Amino acid sequence: MSGGDTHRGLQKEKDVRMSNIIAAKGVADAVRTSLGPRGMDKMIQKGDGEVIITNDGATILSQMSVYHPTAKMLVELSQSQDIEAGDGTTSVCVIAGSLLNTCQGLLDKGIHPTAISEAFMAALQQADIILQGVSRPVDLSNREDLIAAVTTCLSSKVVSQNSDTISPISVDAVLRSEEHTSE
């Protein structure tokens, strides 16, 4: 292989990496502006002409026609988050997009992709240690703490203004179902 062929091969690898990063960041940026108290609504026109107005990240992502394989992975990541946790679908995309943006900066500085990957793995291990250190067991007999936790979860939802009513109802329902399954 000649020097020119090697250079073209390395350039192609770099171009593919950048294409993947740009595609994923595009998906993340599309939903990022819907987050928070100042989150903006998106107007989405479906193929049949129906128009949807929403600021729900999961809805936005589910309605997007995404063809790029890496961008599709970000949409699938959001769907997996929804299945596993039922929440955080927008946040997981925004975090992934931010991490990829950081990768782009590191790659531009000439840092090898393997070094970046190894650094992310070390950061994952450290984050796990930190989270284990600050976690505490859930005490199902402490109703007030459970209500506070549910209220926090509802704070980002449309029903947040009714969380004082919904949270105790939710906690009591779960505690009652727990009592019936343990009998």
PDB file of C-alpha atoms in Angstrom:
ATOM      1  CA  MET A   1       0.000   0.000   0.000  1.00  0.00           C
ATOM      2  CA  SER A   2       1.443   3.358  -0.986  1.00  0.00           C
ATOM      3  CA  GLY A   3       1.647   6.392   1.274  1.00  0.00           C
ATOM      4  CA  GLY A   4      -1.178   8.050  -0.669  1.00  0.00           C
ATOM      5  CA  ASP A   5      -3.458   5.040  -0.166  1.00  0.00           C
ATOM      6  CA  THR A   6      -2.716   5.008   3.571  1.00  0.00           C
ATOM      7  CA  HIS A   7      -3.494   8.717   3.858  1.00  0.00           C
ATOM      8  CA  ARG A   8      -6.785   8.292   1.938  1.00  0.00           C
ATOM      9  CA  GLY A   9      -7.713   5.350   4.182  1.00  0.00           C
ATOM     10  CA  LEU A  10      -7.016   7.329   7.357  1.00  0.00           C
ATOM     11  CA  GLN A  11      -8.936  10.308   5.980  1.00  0.00           C
ATOM     12  CA  LYS A  12     -11.908   8.063   5.171  1.00  0.00           C
ATOM     13  CA  GLU A  13     -11.913   6.683   8.748  1.00  0.00           C
ATOM     14  CA  LYS A  14     -11.835  10.229  10.102  1.00  0.00           C
ATOM     15  CA  ASP A  15     -14.656  11.300   7.755  1.00  0.00           C
ATOM     16  CA  VAL A  16     -16.831   8.337   8.826  1.00  0.00           C
ATOM     17  CA  ARG A  17     -16.252   9.151  12.511  1.00  0.00           C
ATOM     18  CA  MET A  18     -17.150  12.794  11.979  1.00  0.00           C
ATOM     19  CA  SER A  19     -20.247  11.855   9.958  1.00  0.00           C
ATOM     20  CA  ASN A  20     -21.411   9.612  12.816  1.00  0.00           C
ATOM     21  CA  ILE A  21     -20.810  12.313  15.416  1.00  0.00           C
ATOM     22  CA  ILE A  22     -22.580  14.990  13.370  1.00  0.00           C
ATOM     23  CA  ALA A  23     -25.622  12.757  12.754  1.00  0.00           C
ATOM     24  CA  ALA A  24     -26.002  11.864  16.434  1.00  0.00           C
ATOM     25  CA  LYS A  25     -25.503  15.479  17.516  1.00  0.00           C
ATOM     26  CA  GLY A  26     -28.235  16.502  15.083  1.00  0.00           C
ATOM     27  CA  VAL A  27     -30.719  14.207  16.810  1.00  0.00           C
ATOM     28  CA  ALA A  28     -29.596  15.384  20.263  1.00  0.00           C
ATOM     29  CA  ASP A  29     -29.876  19.046  19.249  1.00  0.00           C
ATOM     30  CA  ALA A  30     -33.383  18.480  17.872  1.00  0.00           C
ATOM     31  CA  VAL A  31     -34.666  17.454  21.311  1.00  0.00           C
ATOM     32  CA  ARG A  32     -32.309  19.477  23.552  1.00  0.00           C
ATOM     33  CA  THR A  33     -34.288  22.682  23.145  1.00  0.00           C
ATOM     34  CA  SER A  34     -37.450  20.957  24.414  1.00  0.00           C
ATOM     35  CA  LEU A  35     -35.929  20.419  27.888  1.00  0.00           C
ATOM     36  CA  GLY A  36     -36.527  22.477  30.996  1.00  0.00           C
ATOM     37  CA  PRO A  37     -39.002  25.114  32.076  1.00  0.00           C
ATOM     38  CA  ARG A  38     -38.183  27.207  29.010  1.00  0.00           C
ATOM     39  CA  GLY A  39     -38.357  24.210  26.689  1.00  0.00           C
ATOM     40  CA  MET A  40     -39.768  24.985  23.275  1.00  0.00           C
ATOM     41  CA  ASP A  41     -42.551  23.100  21.555  1.00  0.00           C
ATOM     42  CA  LYS A  42     -41.829  21.442  18.229  1.00  0.00           C
ATOM     43  CA  MET A  43     -44.234  21.360  15.327  1.00  0.00           C
ATOM     44  CA  ILE A  44     -43.942  18.054  13.507  1.00  0.00           C
ATOM     45  CA  GLN A  45     -45.680  17.299  10.232  1.00  0.00           C
ATOM     46  CA  LYS A  46     -46.212  13.597   9.675  1.00  0.00           C
ATOM     47  CA  GLY A  47     -46.146  11.972   6.259  1.00  0.00           C
ATOM     48  CA  ASP A  48     -49.952  11.995   6.045  1.00  0.00           C
ATOM     49  CA  GLY A  49     -50.036  15.761   6.685  1.00  0.00           C
ATOM     50  CA  GLU A  50     -51.133  15.533  10.331  1.00  0.00           C
ATOM     51  CA  VAL A  51     -49.415  18.129  12.521  1.00  0.00           C
ATOM     52  CA  ILE A  52     -48.308  17.400  16.081  1.00  0.00           C
ATOM     53  CA  ILE A  53     -47.163  20.089  18.512  1.00  0.00           C
ATOM     54  CA  THR A  54     -45.193  18.761  21.479  1.00  0.00           C
ATOM     55  CA  ASN A  55     -42.216  19.358  23.735  1.00  0.00           C
ATOM     56  CA  ASP A  56     -42.022  15.712  24.784  1.00  0.00           C
ATOM     57  CA  GLY A  57     -38.654  14.327  23.693  1.00  0.00           C
ATOM     58  CA  ALA A  58     -39.928  10.763  23.327  1.00  0.00           C
ATOM     59  CA  THR A  59     -42.709  11.939  21.004  1.00  0.00           C
ATOM     60  CA  ILE A  60     -40.325  14.075  18.973  1.00  0.00           C
ATOM     61  CA  LEU A  61     -37.875  11.188  18.583  1.00  0.00           C
ATOM     62  CA  SER A  62     -40.589   8.668  17.716  1.00  0.00           C
ATOM     63  CA  GLN A  63     -41.885  10.934  14.932  1.00  0.00           C
ATOM     64  CA  MET A  64     -38.482  11.644  13.376  1.00  0.00           C
ATOM     65  CA  SER A  65     -37.594   9.913  10.126  1.00  0.00           C
ATOM     66  CA  VAL A  66     -33.987   9.015  10.801  1.00  0.00           C
ATOM     67  CA  TYR A  67     -31.920   7.159   8.203  1.00  0.00           C
ATOM     68  CA  HIS A  68     -28.340   7.566   9.381  1.00  0.00           C
ATOM     69  CA  PRO A  69     -27.328   4.420  11.340  1.00  0.00           C
ATOM     70  CA  THR A  70     -25.727   6.355  14.207  1.00  0.00           C
ATOM     71  CA  ALA A  71     -28.655   8.753  14.498  1.00  0.00           C
ATOM     72  CA  LYS A  72     -30.959   5.704  14.554  1.00  0.00           C
ATOM     73  CA  MET A  73     -28.891   4.327  17.431  1.00  0.00           C
ATOM     74  CA  LEU A  74     -29.587   7.500  19.413  1.00  0.00           C
ATOM     75  CA  VAL A  75     -33.331   7.135  18.804  1.00  0.00           C
ATOM     76  CA  GLU A  76     -33.093   3.466  19.881  1.00  0.00           C
ATOM     77  CA  LEU A  77     -31.140   4.521  22.976  1.00  0.00           C
ATOM     78  CA  SER A  78     -34.016   6.809  23.887  1.00  0.00           C
ATOM     79  CA  GLN A  79     -36.534   3.995  23.347  1.00  0.00           C
ATOM     80  CA  SER A  80     -34.467   1.645  25.526  1.00  0.00           C
ATOM     81  CA  GLN A  81     -34.351   4.293  28.245  1.00  0.00           C
ATOM     82  CA  ASP A  82     -38.141   4.601  28.072  1.00  0.00           C
ATOM     83  CA  ILE A  83     -38.569   0.816  28.373  1.00  0.00           C
ATOM     84  CA  GLU A  84     -36.081   0.492  31.259  1.00  0.00           C
ATOM     85  CA  ALA A  85     -36.926   3.572  33.313  1.00  0.00           C
ATOM     86  CA  GLY A  86     -40.022   5.159  31.791  1.00  0.00           C
ATOM     87  CA  ASP A  87     -38.302   8.536  31.953  1.00  0.00           C
ATOM     88  CA  GLY A  88     -35.177  10.346  30.806  1.00  0.00           C
ATOM     89  CA  THR A  89     -35.661   9.752  27.092  1.00  0.00           C
ATOM     90  CA  THR A  90     -34.648  13.294  26.153  1.00  0.00           C
ATOM     91  CA  SER A  91     -31.869  13.536  28.735  1.00  0.00           C
ATOM     92  CA  VAL A  92     -30.170  10.354  27.544  1.00  0.00           C
ATOM     93  CA  CYS A  93     -30.032  11.738  23.988  1.00  0.00           C
ATOM     94  CA  VAL A  94     -28.737  15.111  25.139  1.00  0.00           C
ATOM     95  CA  ILE A  95     -26.034  13.483  27.295  1.00  0.00           C
ATOM     96  CA  ALA A  96     -24.973  11.176  24.455  1.00  0.00           C
ATOM     97  CA  GLY A  97     -24.843  14.152  22.088  1.00  0.00           C
ATOM     98  CA  SER A  98     -22.750  16.120  24.570  1.00  0.00           C
ATOM     99  CA  LEU A  99     -20.334  13.212  25.025  1.00  0.00           C
ATOM    100  CA  LEU A 100     -19.988  12.905  21.251  1.00  0.00           C
ATOM    101  CA  ASN A 101     -19.378  16.650  20.988  1.00  0.00           C
ATOM    102  CA  THR A 102     -16.562  16.237  23.517  1.00  0.00           C
ATOM    103  CA  CYS A 103     -15.211  13.332  21.465  1.00  0.00           C
ATOM    104  CA  GLN A 104     -15.164  15.525  18.385  1.00  0.00           C
ATOM    105  CA  GLY A 105     -13.041  18.106  20.210  1.00  0.00           C
ATOM    106  CA  LEU A 106     -10.649  15.424  21.464  1.00  0.00           C
ATOM    107  CA  LEU A 107     -10.347  13.866  18.000  1.00  0.00           C
ATOM    108  CA  ASP A 108      -9.652  17.310  16.524  1.00  0.00           C
ATOM    109  CA  LYS A 109      -6.769  17.636  19.005  1.00  0.00           C
ATOM    110  CA  GLY A 110      -5.312  14.399  17.635  1.00  0.00           C
ATOM    111  CA  ILE A 111      -6.194  12.140  20.571  1.00  0.00           C
ATOM    112  CA  HIS A 112      -6.543   8.544  19.423  1.00  0.00           C
ATOM    113  CA  PRO A 113     -10.073   7.047  19.538  1.00  0.00           C
ATOM    114  CA  THR A 114      -8.827   4.147  21.685  1.00  0.00           C
ATOM    115  CA  ALA A 115      -7.507   6.578  24.307  1.00  0.00           C
ATOM    116  CA  ILE A 116     -10.853   8.386  24.325  1.00  0.00           C
ATOM    117  CA  SER A 117     -12.735   5.106  24.711  1.00  0.00           C
ATOM    118  CA  GLU A 118     -10.476   3.989  27.566  1.00  0.00           C
ATOM    119  CA  ALA A 119     -10.964   7.345  29.300  1.00  0.00           C
ATOM    120  CA  PHE A 120     -14.747   6.979  29.037  1.00  0.00           C
ATOM    121  CA  MET A 121     -14.515   3.505  30.579  1.00  0.00           C
ATOM    122  CA  ALA A 122     -12.437   4.893  33.471  1.00  0.00           C
ATOM    123  CA  ALA A 123     -15.002   7.690  33.911  1.00  0.00           C
ATOM    124  CA  LEU A 124     -17.809   5.114  33.948  1.00  0.00           C
ATOM    125  CA  GLN A 125     -16.085   3.146  36.698  1.00  0.00           C
ATOM    126  CA  GLN A 126     -15.502   6.305  38.745  1.00  0.00           C
ATOM    127  CA  ALA A 127     -19.114   7.434  38.269  1.00  0.00           C
ATOM    128  CA  ASP A 128     -20.310   4.022  39.487  1.00  0.00           C
ATOM    129  CA  ILE A 129     -18.156   4.352  42.622  1.00  0.00           C
ATOM    130  CA  ILE A 130     -19.513   7.847  43.293  1.00  0.00           C
ATOM    131  CA  LEU A 131     -23.138   6.794  42.753  1.00  0.00           C
ATOM    132  CA  GLN A 132     -22.718   3.772  45.029  1.00  0.00           C
ATOM    133  CA  GLY A 133     -21.284   6.121  47.655  1.00  0.00           C
ATOM    134  CA  VAL A 134     -24.217   8.537  47.620  1.00  0.00           C
ATOM    135  CA  SER A 135     -26.991   5.959  47.197  1.00  0.00           C
ATOM    136  CA  ARG A 136     -29.140   4.790  50.040  1.00  0.00           C
ATOM    137  CA  PRO A 137     -31.659   1.983  50.339  1.00  0.00           C
ATOM    138  CA  VAL A 138     -35.319   2.765  49.861  1.00  0.00           C
ATOM    139  CA  ASP A 139     -37.283   2.344  53.072  1.00  0.00           C
ATOM    140  CA  LEU A 140     -40.804   1.284  52.054  1.00  0.00           C
ATOM    141  CA  SER A 141     -42.058   2.066  55.544  1.00  0.00           C
ATOM    142  CA  ASN A 142     -41.126   5.770  55.220  1.00  0.00           C
ATOM    143  CA  ARG A 143     -44.129   7.081  53.293  1.00  0.00           C
ATOM    144  CA  GLU A 144     -42.980  10.727  53.391  1.00  0.00           C
ATOM    145  CA  ASP A 145     -39.638   9.926  51.715  1.00  0.00           C
ATOM    146  CA  LEU A 146     -41.466   7.899  49.057  1.00  0.00           C
ATOM    147  CA  ILE A 147     -43.855  10.785  48.388  1.00  0.00           C
ATOM    148  CA  ALA A 148     -40.905  13.194  48.119  1.00  0.00           C
ATOM    149  CA  ALA A 149     -39.219  10.870  45.617  1.00  0.00           C
ATOM    150  CA  VAL A 150     -42.356  10.594  43.483  1.00  0.00           C
ATOM    151  CA  THR A 151     -42.879  14.367  43.612  1.00  0.00           C
ATOM    152  CA  THR A 152     -39.319  14.836  42.346  1.00  0.00           C
ATOM    153  CA  CYS A 153     -39.964  12.406  39.494  1.00  0.00           C
ATOM    154  CA  LEU A 154     -43.136  14.252  38.524  1.00  0.00           C
ATOM    155  CA  SER A 155     -41.459  17.671  38.550  1.00  0.00           C
ATOM    156  CA  SER A 156     -40.543  17.414  34.864  1.00  0.00           C
ATOM    157  CA  LYS A 157     -43.944  16.161  33.755  1.00  0.00           C
ATOM    158  CA  VAL A 158     -47.046  17.997  32.579  1.00  0.00           C
ATOM    159  CA  VAL A 159     -48.814  16.903  35.782  1.00  0.00           C
ATOM    160  CA  SER A 160     -46.197  18.551  38.038  1.00  0.00           C
ATOM    161  CA  GLN A 161     -48.624  21.217  39.238  1.00  0.00           C
ATOM    162  CA  ASN A 162     -50.803  18.402  40.635  1.00  0.00           C
ATOM    163  CA  SER A 163     -47.959  16.397  42.194  1.00  0.00           C
ATOM    164  CA  ASP A 164     -49.125  17.218  45.744  1.00  0.00           C
ATOM    165  CA  THR A 165     -52.260  15.200  44.977  1.00  0.00           C
ATOM    166  CA  ILE A 166     -50.856  12.584  42.598  1.00  0.00           C
ATOM    167  CA  SER A 167     -47.749  11.630  44.617  1.00  0.00           C
ATOM    168  CA  PRO A 168     -49.529  10.335  47.745  1.00  0.00           C
ATOM    169  CA  ILE A 169     -52.090   8.486  45.607  1.00  0.00           C
ATOM    170  CA  SER A 170     -49.283   6.820  43.619  1.00  0.00           C
ATOM    171  CA  VAL A 171     -47.302   5.866  46.730  1.00  0.00           C
ATOM    172  CA  ASP A 172     -50.366   4.453  48.475  1.00  0.00           C
ATOM    173  CA  ALA A 173     -51.331   2.431  45.387  1.00  0.00           C
ATOM    174  CA  VAL A 174     -47.863   0.900  45.101  1.00  0.00           C
ATOM    175  CA  LEU A 175     -47.681   0.176  48.836  1.00  0.00           C
ATOM    176  CA  ARG A 176     -51.088  -1.514  48.742  1.00  0.00           C
ATOM    177  CA  SER A 177     -50.130  -3.640  45.752  1.00  0.00           C
ATOM    178  CA  GLU A 178     -46.879  -4.538  47.531  1.00  0.00           C
ATOM    179  CA  GLU A 179     -48.865  -5.654  50.597  1.00  0.00           C
ATOM    180  CA  HIS A 180     -51.084  -7.886  48.433  1.00  0.00           C
ATOM    181  CA  THR A 181     -48.174  -9.515  46.588  1.00  0.00           C
ATOM    182  CA  SER A 182     -46.292 -10.295  49.808  1.00  0.00           C
ATOM    183  CA  GLU A 183     -49.295 -12.046  51.383  1.00  0.00           C
TER     184      GLU A 183
END
